[in-house]
Amino acid sequence: MSTSLNIGIRMAWRNLWRHKRRTWLTIGAMIFSNLLLVFLISLQFGSYRMMIDNTLKTYTGHLQVQHKEYNDNPKIRNSFQDIVPLADKVRKQLGSAGITAWVAARGVAFAMTSSEQRSYGLQIIGVEPQYEVNVSTLPGLVNKGRYFTDFNAEEIVIGSVLARNLRVDIGDELTLLGSGRDGSFAAGVVIVTGIFDSGNADVDRSMAQLPLGYFQSLFSMGGQGHNIVINAEDLTLVSALQNEVSSILGEREELSLLDWNRLQPGLQQAIQADMASAWFMYIILIVLVAFSVLNTQLMSVLERTREFGIMMALGLKPARLGTLVFTETFIMSSLGLAIGAALGTALAWYLSIVGFTYPGMEEMAGKFNLPDRIYPTLSLLSIFLGPGIVFLCSLLASLYPALRLFFLQPVSAMRAV
Amino acid sequence: MTSIVCKDLCKTFQQGDETIIGLDNVSITIERGDFVCLSGPSGSGKTTLLNAMGGLDTPDSGEITIGDVRIDELGKGPLADMRLHNIGFVFQAYNLIPVLTARENVEFVMQVGGMSAAERSKRSFKILKEVGLEGMEDRRPAHLSGGQQQRVAVARAIVSQPTLVLADEPTANLDTVTSSQLMDLLVELNQHHNITFVIATHDIRVMKYAKRLIKMEDGKIISDEAQSQSPIPLGEG
């Protein structure tokens, strides 16, 4: 090392390699934990992103334009005018602005659905067939029959559980009875053209889709609807898209634009809960590494008691000796951080390109019309959060051995073997 | 100028149920530039007195003054500063820092004292040359003989130009020839740098180098005599 380098740092560096195996074992523990943390946190962030995307693409979308009271009070009357022209306007203006996004209008109502044998309550979603496929995975989940294509067709797509409960199949008729927007009696007969299987029994039991034109007619909606669903190309682009859509909506004060966080507050909570449980495991890992550092440094201090006694006799103060121990830990932790973070980043980067999967994942994802691989998301946070905490905890762990030096007496320390 | 004054020093140690007397009302005055040997059998209190004078151990009672400073009244920090700037130590087992080279061992104390790198380097090369270790500056202690290590320890002790050097059995681990060379060196440094040396020893050959020989027994001074130093073989050290 350079002769101009502080002797204290040189001494710390050389002290580390007095017991190469012990030092490498400790650094190895840091490297392993840092590698694991970078990989797992990146994978976790990637899986959250996928979870959010998958959940939102199934039905909710990244953004929704709604009547300002609809989110808190989702009644049929809380609708807004000219939903289809507004959806067209948003679609066109986003296209003109060069923003890739998918837009579809919907209406939502409740009705009693009856077959020849049975009746069930059900949520009816009126959709634009042409555009719904872009904002929802549900059309892709139709595994029997077909998804409707005509905006005004008297056709319905129902879930597999409902079809089984109603004992209907493709081509059978269903009677819908409900209340129109104006309080009038809504009644109609539709033909089952498709049966979907989302894998979620609740959805498959209680949700059905109709073409929006027929929906508006059935529920006396006029030109009204309840939400315009907007999907961004990527989750990271949502806030920019939100700003653009806000400006398009202009002065229509009866409307509000909600992002996915407002639409699906449970999603964020689920992520936070998962994050908390994952961090519990990470903390155990970090504490184990910190104890390894504590053990190494304590051993190192104890076996150098005589040496520390000599240095005190020469006039060094305990704080200076503590700094030496701290410097040794700093060097060791820095090596662990640099190597571990680099290896973890390399692994996560490779998997962010080829994807990460496990046995059975492809089959399950195919069934739900979802991506079959998780792609770890690398960011400064995912690279440095875990290793940074390991680094800090390692430094903290060296405090105890360093503080012991404050209680050392030169004469008794020099007598130590 | 008075270098060091010890007055009525008492120190006892507890060993199980037994109380061992380390120092029993020891009073001594050592002038600046003196070359004193403390002699006596093991357990006579030589090392205890040396430790007390160096501020490494505190007496149970009594006063120790170095220059104008009562070191028995100093706190840990000021005492450490006192040792760093005014007192040099040479130990029986050399006690060099094993991971540092000869030059770094010498420079280390100066760096702690806040001296600039250039000045440290200049002084360390000069002092190592003076103790006969020119060309060995970058060797670590493991690659130096016992005598050479003790010379590094001496260089380290005097490089900060202390007023007092305390040496505890400095020749105990050295052969006769090397011991003689080391003692010659200490006498030379005493004469050329006006550094006060207090050496604890029970080696009669070492005692002959002293200007003043103090004999101790059971923690007491039993004799304190001035004597003529052996001829100093300058230039042969």
PDB file of C-alpha atoms in Angstrom, chain A residues 1-180:
ATOM      1  CA  MET A   1       0.000   0.000   0.000  1.00  0.00           C
ATOM      2  CA  SER A   2       1.143   3.560  -0.608  1.00  0.00           C
ATOM      3  CA  THR A   3       3.602   4.938   1.913  1.00  0.00           C
ATOM      4  CA  SER A   4       1.653   8.179   2.031  1.00  0.00           C
ATOM      5  CA  LEU A   5      -1.386   6.290   3.281  1.00  0.00           C
ATOM      6  CA  ASN A   6      -2.217   6.858   6.916  1.00  0.00           C
ATOM      7  CA  ILE A   7      -0.353   4.346   9.089  1.00  0.00           C
ATOM      8  CA  GLY A   8      -3.556   3.647  11.008  1.00  0.00           C
ATOM      9  CA  ILE A   9      -5.295   2.512   7.809  1.00  0.00           C
ATOM     10  CA  ARG A  10      -2.263   0.473   6.782  1.00  0.00           C
ATOM     11  CA  MET A  11      -2.205  -1.119  10.196  1.00  0.00           C
ATOM     12  CA  ALA A  12      -5.934  -1.896  10.037  1.00  0.00           C
ATOM     13  CA  TRP A  13      -5.529  -3.461   6.590  1.00  0.00           C
ATOM     14  CA  ARG A  14      -2.589  -5.618   7.665  1.00  0.00           C
ATOM     15  CA  ASN A  15      -4.261  -6.607  10.921  1.00  0.00           C
ATOM     16  CA  LEU A  16      -7.141  -8.024   8.899  1.00  0.00           C
ATOM     17  CA  TRP A  17      -4.832 -10.398   7.071  1.00  0.00           C
ATOM     18  CA  ARG A  18      -3.076 -11.704  10.158  1.00  0.00           C
ATOM     19  CA  HIS A  19      -5.799 -14.348  10.188  1.00  0.00           C
ATOM     20  CA  LYS A  20      -6.646 -14.672   6.521  1.00  0.00           C
ATOM     21  CA  ARG A  21      -9.028 -17.578   6.913  1.00  0.00           C
ATOM     22  CA  ARG A  22     -11.015 -15.929   9.678  1.00  0.00           C
ATOM     23  CA  THR A  23     -11.214 -12.644   7.810  1.00  0.00           C
ATOM     24  CA  TRP A  24     -12.280 -14.330   4.576  1.00  0.00           C
ATOM     25  CA  LEU A  25     -14.906 -16.354   6.421  1.00  0.00           C
ATOM     26  CA  THR A  26     -16.384 -13.159   7.837  1.00  0.00           C
ATOM     27  CA  ILE A  27     -16.168 -11.318   4.525  1.00  0.00           C
ATOM     28  CA  GLY A  28     -17.591 -14.447   2.863  1.00  0.00           C
ATOM     29  CA  ALA A  29     -20.612 -14.322   5.168  1.00  0.00           C
ATOM     30  CA  MET A  30     -21.083 -10.665   4.202  1.00  0.00           C
ATOM     31  CA  ILE A  31     -20.674 -11.418   0.503  1.00  0.00           C
ATOM     32  CA  PHE A  32     -23.174 -14.256   0.676  1.00  0.00           C
ATOM     33  CA  SER A  33     -25.752 -12.250   2.598  1.00  0.00           C
ATOM     34  CA  ASN A  34     -25.291  -9.189   0.367  1.00  0.00           C
ATOM     35  CA  LEU A  35     -25.578 -11.279  -2.779  1.00  0.00           C
ATOM     36  CA  LEU A  36     -28.707 -12.915  -1.412  1.00  0.00           C
ATOM     37  CA  LEU A  37     -30.213  -9.609  -0.311  1.00  0.00           C
ATOM     38  CA  VAL A  38     -29.617  -7.880  -3.650  1.00  0.00           C
ATOM     39  CA  PHE A  39     -31.058 -10.837  -5.529  1.00  0.00           C
ATOM     40  CA  LEU A  40     -34.047 -11.339  -3.215  1.00  0.00           C
ATOM     41  CA  ILE A  41     -34.924  -7.646  -2.934  1.00  0.00           C
ATOM     42  CA  SER A  42     -34.668  -7.219  -6.723  1.00  0.00           C
ATOM     43  CA  LEU A  43     -36.790 -10.322  -7.176  1.00  0.00           C
ATOM     44  CA  GLN A  44     -39.238  -9.023  -4.603  1.00  0.00           C
ATOM     45  CA  PHE A  45     -39.507  -5.642  -6.351  1.00  0.00           C
ATOM     46  CA  GLY A  46     -39.890  -7.461  -9.663  1.00  0.00           C
ATOM     47  CA  SER A  47     -42.595  -9.720  -8.303  1.00  0.00           C
ATOM     48  CA  TYR A  48     -44.458  -6.754  -6.795  1.00  0.00           C
ATOM     49  CA  ARG A  49     -44.329  -5.008 -10.115  1.00  0.00           C
ATOM     50  CA  MET A  50     -45.611  -8.146 -11.788  1.00  0.00           C
ATOM     51  CA  MET A  51     -48.257  -8.587  -9.104  1.00  0.00           C
ATOM     52  CA  ILE A  52     -49.440  -5.001  -9.556  1.00  0.00           C
ATOM     53  CA  ASP A  53     -49.395  -5.287 -13.339  1.00  0.00           C
ATOM     54  CA  ASN A  54     -51.177  -8.619 -13.327  1.00  0.00           C
ATOM     55  CA  THR A  55     -53.803  -7.496 -10.871  1.00  0.00           C
ATOM     56  CA  LEU A  56     -54.441  -4.236 -12.690  1.00  0.00           C
ATOM     57  CA  LYS A  57     -54.415  -5.797 -16.129  1.00  0.00           C
ATOM     58  CA  THR A  58     -56.940  -8.375 -15.035  1.00  0.00           C
ATOM     59  CA  TYR A  59     -59.614  -5.763 -14.604  1.00  0.00           C
ATOM     60  CA  THR A  60     -58.900  -2.487 -12.812  1.00  0.00           C
ATOM     61  CA  GLY A  61     -56.339  -0.838 -15.075  1.00  0.00           C
ATOM     62  CA  HIS A  62     -53.694   1.687 -14.046  1.00  0.00           C
ATOM     63  CA  LEU A  63     -56.082   4.657 -14.143  1.00  0.00           C
ATOM     64  CA  GLN A  64     -59.809   5.156 -14.199  1.00  0.00           C
ATOM     65  CA  VAL A  65     -61.946   8.155 -15.057  1.00  0.00           C
ATOM     66  CA  GLN A  66     -65.041   8.072 -12.883  1.00  0.00           C
ATOM     67  CA  HIS A  67     -67.812  10.287 -11.630  1.00  0.00           C
ATOM     68  CA  LYS A  68     -66.227  11.990  -8.631  1.00  0.00           C
ATOM     69  CA  GLU A  69     -68.562  10.205  -6.198  1.00  0.00           C
ATOM     70  CA  TYR A  70     -68.412   6.790  -7.764  1.00  0.00           C
ATOM     71  CA  ASN A  71     -65.309   5.427  -6.021  1.00  0.00           C
ATOM     72  CA  ASP A  72     -66.751   6.042  -2.550  1.00  0.00           C
ATOM     73  CA  ASN A  73     -70.311   5.325  -3.518  1.00  0.00           C
ATOM     74  CA  PRO A  74     -70.446   2.971  -6.518  1.00  0.00           C
ATOM     75  CA  LYS A  75     -74.129   3.362  -7.385  1.00  0.00           C
ATOM     76  CA  ILE A  76     -75.542   3.166 -10.871  1.00  0.00           C
ATOM     77  CA  ARG A  77     -76.635   6.820 -10.659  1.00  0.00           C
ATOM     78  CA  ASN A  78     -73.037   8.002 -10.126  1.00  0.00           C
ATOM     79  CA  SER A  79     -72.308   7.808 -13.843  1.00  0.00           C
ATOM     80  CA  PHE A  80     -71.240  10.432 -16.353  1.00  0.00           C
ATOM     81  CA  GLN A  81     -72.375  11.547 -19.787  1.00  0.00           C
ATOM     82  CA  ASP A  82     -70.877  10.778 -23.171  1.00  0.00           C
ATOM     83  CA  ILE A  83     -68.583   8.074 -21.919  1.00  0.00           C
ATOM     84  CA  VAL A  84     -67.827   6.573 -25.324  1.00  0.00           C
ATOM     85  CA  PRO A  85     -66.996   9.905 -27.035  1.00  0.00           C
ATOM     86  CA  LEU A  86     -64.857  10.858 -24.037  1.00  0.00           C
ATOM     87  CA  ALA A  87     -63.008   7.528 -24.199  1.00  0.00           C
ATOM     88  CA  ASP A  88     -62.445   8.131 -27.946  1.00  0.00           C
ATOM     89  CA  LYS A  89     -61.170  11.629 -27.222  1.00  0.00           C
ATOM     90  CA  VAL A  90     -58.720  10.374 -24.580  1.00  0.00           C
ATOM     91  CA  ARG A  91     -57.558   7.598 -26.910  1.00  0.00           C
ATOM     92  CA  LYS A  92     -56.986   9.981 -29.809  1.00  0.00           C
ATOM     93  CA  GLN A  93     -55.283  12.711 -27.835  1.00  0.00           C
ATOM     94  CA  LEU A  94     -52.938  10.301 -26.105  1.00  0.00           C
ATOM     95  CA  GLY A  95     -52.119   8.867 -29.523  1.00  0.00           C
ATOM     96  CA  SER A  96     -51.462  12.363 -30.888  1.00  0.00           C
ATOM     97  CA  ALA A  97     -49.189  13.082 -27.941  1.00  0.00           C
ATOM     98  CA  GLY A  98     -47.233   9.929 -28.798  1.00  0.00           C
ATOM     99  CA  ILE A  99     -48.194   8.208 -25.550  1.00  0.00           C
ATOM    100  CA  THR A 100     -48.863   4.507 -25.721  1.00  0.00           C
ATOM    101  CA  ALA A 101     -51.884   3.680 -23.615  1.00  0.00           C
ATOM    102  CA  TRP A 102     -54.998   1.567 -23.860  1.00  0.00           C
ATOM    103  CA  VAL A 103     -58.411   3.040 -23.153  1.00  0.00           C
ATOM    104  CA  ALA A 104     -61.839   1.423 -22.775  1.00  0.00           C
ATOM    105  CA  ALA A 105     -65.200   2.577 -21.405  1.00  0.00           C
ATOM    106  CA  ARG A 106     -67.328   0.549 -19.010  1.00  0.00           C
ATOM    107  CA  GLY A 107     -70.673   0.589 -17.295  1.00  0.00           C
ATOM    108  CA  VAL A 108     -71.396  -1.281 -14.083  1.00  0.00           C
ATOM    109  CA  ALA A 109     -74.727  -2.501 -12.743  1.00  0.00           C
ATOM    110  CA  PHE A 110     -76.250  -5.287 -10.712  1.00  0.00           C
ATOM    111  CA  ALA A 111     -78.961  -7.658 -11.886  1.00  0.00           C
ATOM    112  CA  MET A 112     -80.737 -10.876 -11.087  1.00  0.00           C
ATOM    113  CA  THR A 113     -79.774 -13.473 -13.680  1.00  0.00           C
ATOM    114  CA  SER A 114     -82.031 -16.387 -14.349  1.00  0.00           C
ATOM    115  CA  SER A 115     -81.773 -19.478 -16.423  1.00  0.00           C
ATOM    116  CA  GLU A 116     -84.651 -21.876 -16.879  1.00  0.00           C
ATOM    117  CA  GLN A 117     -83.814 -23.546 -13.606  1.00  0.00           C
ATOM    118  CA  ARG A 118     -82.046 -21.088 -11.333  1.00  0.00           C
ATOM    119  CA  SER A 119     -81.448 -17.406 -10.457  1.00  0.00           C
ATOM    120  CA  TYR A 120     -78.385 -15.639  -9.090  1.00  0.00           C
ATOM    121  CA  GLY A 121     -77.392 -12.052  -8.313  1.00  0.00           C
ATOM    122  CA  LEU A 122     -74.560 -10.786 -10.461  1.00  0.00           C
ATOM    123  CA  GLN A 123     -72.405  -7.798 -11.319  1.00  0.00           C
ATOM    124  CA  ILE A 124     -72.883  -6.837 -14.950  1.00  0.00           C
ATOM    125  CA  ILE A 125     -70.100  -4.983 -16.714  1.00  0.00           C
ATOM    126  CA  GLY A 126     -70.860  -3.234 -19.961  1.00  0.00           C
ATOM    127  CA  VAL A 127     -67.712  -3.060 -22.085  1.00  0.00           C
ATOM    128  CA  GLU A 128     -66.495  -1.873 -25.455  1.00  0.00           C
ATOM    129  CA  PRO A 129     -65.665  -5.246 -27.058  1.00  0.00           C
ATOM    130  CA  GLN A 130     -63.151  -3.745 -29.419  1.00  0.00           C
ATOM    131  CA  TYR A 131     -61.101  -2.129 -26.647  1.00  0.00           C
ATOM    132  CA  GLU A 132     -61.769  -4.265 -23.588  1.00  0.00           C
ATOM    133  CA  VAL A 133     -59.265  -6.880 -24.727  1.00  0.00           C
ATOM    134  CA  ASN A 134     -56.541  -4.232 -24.286  1.00  0.00           C
ATOM    135  CA  VAL A 135     -57.321  -3.332 -20.696  1.00  0.00           C
ATOM    136  CA  SER A 136     -58.405  -6.633 -19.225  1.00  0.00           C
ATOM    137  CA  THR A 137     -57.192 -10.215 -19.330  1.00  0.00           C
ATOM    138  CA  LEU A 138     -60.763 -11.451 -18.965  1.00  0.00           C
ATOM    139  CA  PRO A 139     -61.556 -11.680 -22.698  1.00  0.00           C
ATOM    140  CA  GLY A 140     -58.457 -13.861 -23.076  1.00  0.00           C
ATOM    141  CA  LEU A 141     -59.725 -16.161 -20.349  1.00  0.00           C
ATOM    142  CA  VAL A 142     -62.791 -17.236 -22.311  1.00  0.00           C
ATOM    143  CA  ASN A 143     -62.130 -20.935 -22.683  1.00  0.00           C
ATOM    144  CA  LYS A 144     -65.518 -21.939 -24.004  1.00  0.00           C
ATOM    145  CA  GLY A 145     -67.380 -20.201 -26.838  1.00  0.00           C
ATOM    146  CA  ARG A 146     -66.183 -16.741 -27.877  1.00  0.00           C
ATOM    147  CA  TYR A 147     -65.941 -13.177 -26.640  1.00  0.00           C
ATOM    148  CA  PHE A 148     -68.624 -10.890 -28.174  1.00  0.00           C
ATOM    149  CA  THR A 149     -67.598  -8.372 -30.821  1.00  0.00           C
ATOM    150  CA  ASP A 150     -70.740  -6.313 -31.536  1.00  0.00           C
ATOM    151  CA  PHE A 151     -71.142  -3.128 -29.427  1.00  0.00           C
ATOM    152  CA  ASN A 152     -74.939  -3.580 -29.315  1.00  0.00           C
ATOM    153  CA  ALA A 153     -75.311  -7.362 -29.358  1.00  0.00           C
ATOM    154  CA  GLU A 154     -77.629  -8.966 -26.805  1.00  0.00           C
ATOM    155  CA  GLU A 155     -74.886 -11.323 -25.735  1.00  0.00           C
ATOM    156  CA  ILE A 156     -73.197 -12.146 -22.467  1.00  0.00           C
ATOM    157  CA  VAL A 157     -69.955 -13.694 -21.269  1.00  0.00           C
ATOM    158  CA  ILE A 158     -70.179 -15.353 -17.858  1.00  0.00           C
ATOM    159  CA  GLY A 159     -67.837 -17.115 -15.469  1.00  0.00           C
ATOM    160  CA  SER A 160     -67.491 -20.879 -15.289  1.00  0.00           C
ATOM    161  CA  VAL A 161     -68.852 -21.121 -11.741  1.00  0.00           C
ATOM    162  CA  LEU A 162     -71.953 -19.099 -12.635  1.00  0.00           C
ATOM    163  CA  ALA A 163     -72.493 -21.219 -15.741  1.00  0.00           C
ATOM    164  CA  ARG A 164     -72.340 -24.329 -13.610  1.00  0.00           C
ATOM    165  CA  ASN A 165     -74.651 -22.822 -10.983  1.00  0.00           C
ATOM    166  CA  LEU A 166     -77.190 -21.662 -13.573  1.00  0.00           C
ATOM    167  CA  ARG A 167     -76.718 -24.881 -15.513  1.00  0.00           C
ATOM    168  CA  VAL A 168     -76.306 -23.042 -18.795  1.00  0.00           C
ATOM    169  CA  ASP A 169     -73.901 -23.465 -21.672  1.00  0.00           C
ATOM    170  CA  ILE A 170     -72.946 -21.646 -24.874  1.00  0.00           C
ATOM    171  CA  GLY A 171     -76.049 -20.577 -26.833  1.00  0.00           C
ATOM    172  CA  ASP A 172     -78.381 -20.744 -23.834  1.00  0.00           C
ATOM    173  CA  GLU A 173     -80.522 -17.746 -22.894  1.00  0.00           C
ATOM    174  CA  LEU A 174     -80.367 -15.842 -19.640  1.00  0.00           C
ATOM    175  CA  THR A 175     -82.912 -13.375 -18.330  1.00  0.00           C
ATOM    176  CA  LEU A 176     -81.583 -10.238 -16.661  1.00  0.00           C
ATOM    177  CA  LEU A 177     -83.719  -8.278 -14.206  1.00  0.00           C
ATOM    178  CA  GLY A 178     -82.582  -5.143 -12.468  1.00  0.00           C
ATOM    179  CA  SER A 179     -83.045  -1.423 -11.953  1.00  0.00           C
ATOM    180  CA  GLY A 180     -82.209   1.131 -14.586  1.00  0.00           C
TER     181      GLY A 180
END
